[in-house]
PDB file of C-alpha atoms in Angstrom:
ATOM      1  CA  MET A  22      -6.018   1.860 -10.989  1.00  0.00           C
ATOM      2  CA  LYS A  23      -3.411  -0.336 -12.640  1.00  0.00           C
ATOM      3  CA  PRO A  24      -3.828  -4.098 -12.336  1.00  0.00           C
ATOM      4  CA  LYS A  25      -1.864  -5.505  -9.379  1.00  0.00           C
ATOM      5  CA  GLU A  26       0.384  -7.588 -11.609  1.00  0.00           C
ATOM      6  CA  GLN A  27       1.372  -4.494 -13.580  1.00  0.00           C
ATOM      7  CA  LEU A  28       2.185  -2.644 -10.350  1.00  0.00           C
ATOM      8  CA  TYR A  29       4.213  -5.589  -9.034  1.00  0.00           C
ATOM      9  CA  ALA A  30       6.170  -5.769 -12.284  1.00  0.00           C
ATOM     10  CA  ALA A  31       6.878  -2.021 -12.156  1.00  0.00           C
ATOM     11  CA  LEU A  32       8.106  -2.291  -8.556  1.00  0.00           C
ATOM     12  CA  ARG A  33      10.443  -5.154  -9.423  1.00  0.00           C
ATOM     13  CA  GLU A  34      11.679  -3.343 -12.539  1.00  0.00           C
ATOM     14  CA  LYS A  35      12.683  -0.355 -10.399  1.00  0.00           C
ATOM     15  CA  GLY A  36      14.488  -2.626  -7.932  1.00  0.00           C
ATOM     16  CA  PHE A  37      11.910  -2.693  -5.140  1.00  0.00           C
ATOM     17  CA  ARG A  38      11.222  -5.962  -3.391  1.00  0.00           C
ATOM     18  CA  LEU A  39       7.665  -7.182  -3.190  1.00  0.00           C
ATOM     19  CA  THR A  40       7.455  -7.963   0.510  1.00  0.00           C
ATOM     20  CA  PRO A  41       4.437  -9.567   2.178  1.00  0.00           C
ATOM     21  CA  GLN A  42       3.865  -6.249   3.971  1.00  0.00           C
ATOM     22  CA  ARG A  43       3.739  -4.316   0.693  1.00  0.00           C
ATOM     23  CA  GLU A  44       1.457  -6.931  -0.836  1.00  0.00           C
ATOM     24  CA  ARG A  45      -0.955  -6.673   2.106  1.00  0.00           C
ATOM     25  CA  ILE A  46      -1.098  -2.875   1.866  1.00  0.00           C
ATOM     26  CA  VAL A  47      -1.707  -3.067  -1.893  1.00  0.00           C
ATOM     27  CA  ASP A  48      -4.475  -5.623  -1.295  1.00  0.00           C
ATOM     28  CA  ILE A  49      -6.190  -3.318   1.197  1.00  0.00           C
ATOM     29  CA  PHE A  50      -6.272  -0.465  -1.295  1.00  0.00           C
ATOM     30  CA  TYR A  51      -7.375  -2.639  -4.208  1.00  0.00           C
ATOM     31  CA  ASP A  52     -10.241  -3.973  -2.058  1.00  0.00           C
ATOM     32  CA  LEU A  53     -11.528  -0.489  -1.174  1.00  0.00           C
ATOM     33  CA  PRO A  54     -14.651   0.717  -2.932  1.00  0.00           C
ATOM     34  CA  GLU A  55     -13.842   3.235  -5.657  1.00  0.00           C
ATOM     35  CA  GLY A  56     -13.597   6.774  -4.328  1.00  0.00           C
ATOM     36  CA  GLU A  57     -13.028   5.737  -0.727  1.00  0.00           C
ATOM     37  CA  HIS A  58      -9.818   6.887   0.930  1.00  0.00           C
ATOM     38  CA  LEU A  59      -7.774   5.847   3.947  1.00  0.00           C
ATOM     39  CA  SER A  60      -5.438   7.822   6.129  1.00  0.00           C
ATOM     40  CA  ALA A  61      -2.128   6.276   7.108  1.00  0.00           C
ATOM     41  CA  GLU A  62      -3.450   5.858  10.640  1.00  0.00           C
ATOM     42  CA  LYS A  63      -6.628   4.105   9.469  1.00  0.00           C
ATOM     43  CA  LEU A  64      -4.538   1.818   7.276  1.00  0.00           C
ATOM     44  CA  TYR A  65      -2.355   1.000  10.271  1.00  0.00           C
ATOM     45  CA  ASP A  66      -5.462   0.218  12.354  1.00  0.00           C
ATOM     46  CA  ILE A  67      -6.622  -2.243   9.677  1.00  0.00           C
ATOM     47  CA  LEU A  68      -3.196  -3.848   9.596  1.00  0.00           C
ATOM     48  CA  LYS A  69      -3.150  -4.226  13.388  1.00  0.00           C
ATOM     49  CA  LYS A  70      -6.607  -5.841  13.333  1.00  0.00           C
ATOM     50  CA  ASP A  71      -5.291  -8.298  10.735  1.00  0.00           C
ATOM     51  CA  SER A  72      -2.433  -9.108  13.144  1.00  0.00           C
ATOM     52  CA  THR A  73      -0.048  -8.064  10.416  1.00  0.00           C
ATOM     53  CA  ASP A  74       3.392  -7.279  11.794  1.00  0.00           C
ATOM     54  CA  ILE A  75       3.914  -3.939  10.050  1.00  0.00           C
ATOM     55  CA  SER A  76       5.121  -0.796  11.778  1.00  0.00           C
ATOM     56  CA  LEU A  77       3.540   2.600  11.238  1.00  0.00           C
ATOM     57  CA  ALA A  78       6.818   3.727   9.644  1.00  0.00           C
ATOM     58  CA  THR A  79       6.654   0.870   7.129  1.00  0.00           C
ATOM     59  CA  SER A  80       3.068   1.822   6.351  1.00  0.00           C
ATOM     60  CA  TYR A  81       4.085   5.430   5.655  1.00  0.00           C
ATOM     61  CA  ARG A  82       7.047   4.371   3.493  1.00  0.00           C
ATOM     62  CA  THR A  83       4.885   2.024   1.467  1.00  0.00           C
ATOM     63  CA  LEU A  84       2.235   4.711   0.984  1.00  0.00           C
ATOM     64  CA  LYS A  85       4.898   7.134  -0.268  1.00  0.00           C
ATOM     65  CA  LEU A  86       6.252   4.460  -2.604  1.00  0.00           C
ATOM     66  CA  LEU A  87       2.806   3.688  -4.026  1.00  0.00           C
ATOM     67  CA  ALA A  88       2.119   7.415  -4.462  1.00  0.00           C
ATOM     68  CA  SER A  89       5.393   7.801  -6.367  1.00  0.00           C
ATOM     69  CA  PHE A  90       4.213   5.041  -8.735  1.00  0.00           C
ATOM     70  CA  GLY A  91       0.923   6.865  -9.286  1.00  0.00           C
ATOM     71  CA  VAL A  92      -1.160   4.152  -7.644  1.00  0.00           C
ATOM     72  CA  LEU A  93      -2.256   6.370  -4.753  1.00  0.00           C
ATOM     73  CA  ARG A  94      -2.754  10.081  -4.462  1.00  0.00           C
ATOM     74  CA  GLU A  95      -1.319  11.829  -1.444  1.00  0.00           C
ATOM     75  CA  LEU A  96      -3.575  14.335   0.316  1.00  0.00           C
ATOM     76  CA  ASP A  97      -2.522  16.748   3.062  1.00  0.00           C
TER      77      ASP A  97
END
């Protein structure tokens, strides 16, 4: 996985804002053990437990964005 700073720079370069919600989602994935995966619903459960004010829709959009940057791989 790319270093976080490199990902953040790439997001900014493409015109995407680095919101606290996006940062939290990135942190969750960077903290996962290698090879472990999360579904969007499981991610949302973690975010709710953290009392993070992020909607499920925002979670999905951020996952799609991170997949488009090659940080995550989307599985059906």
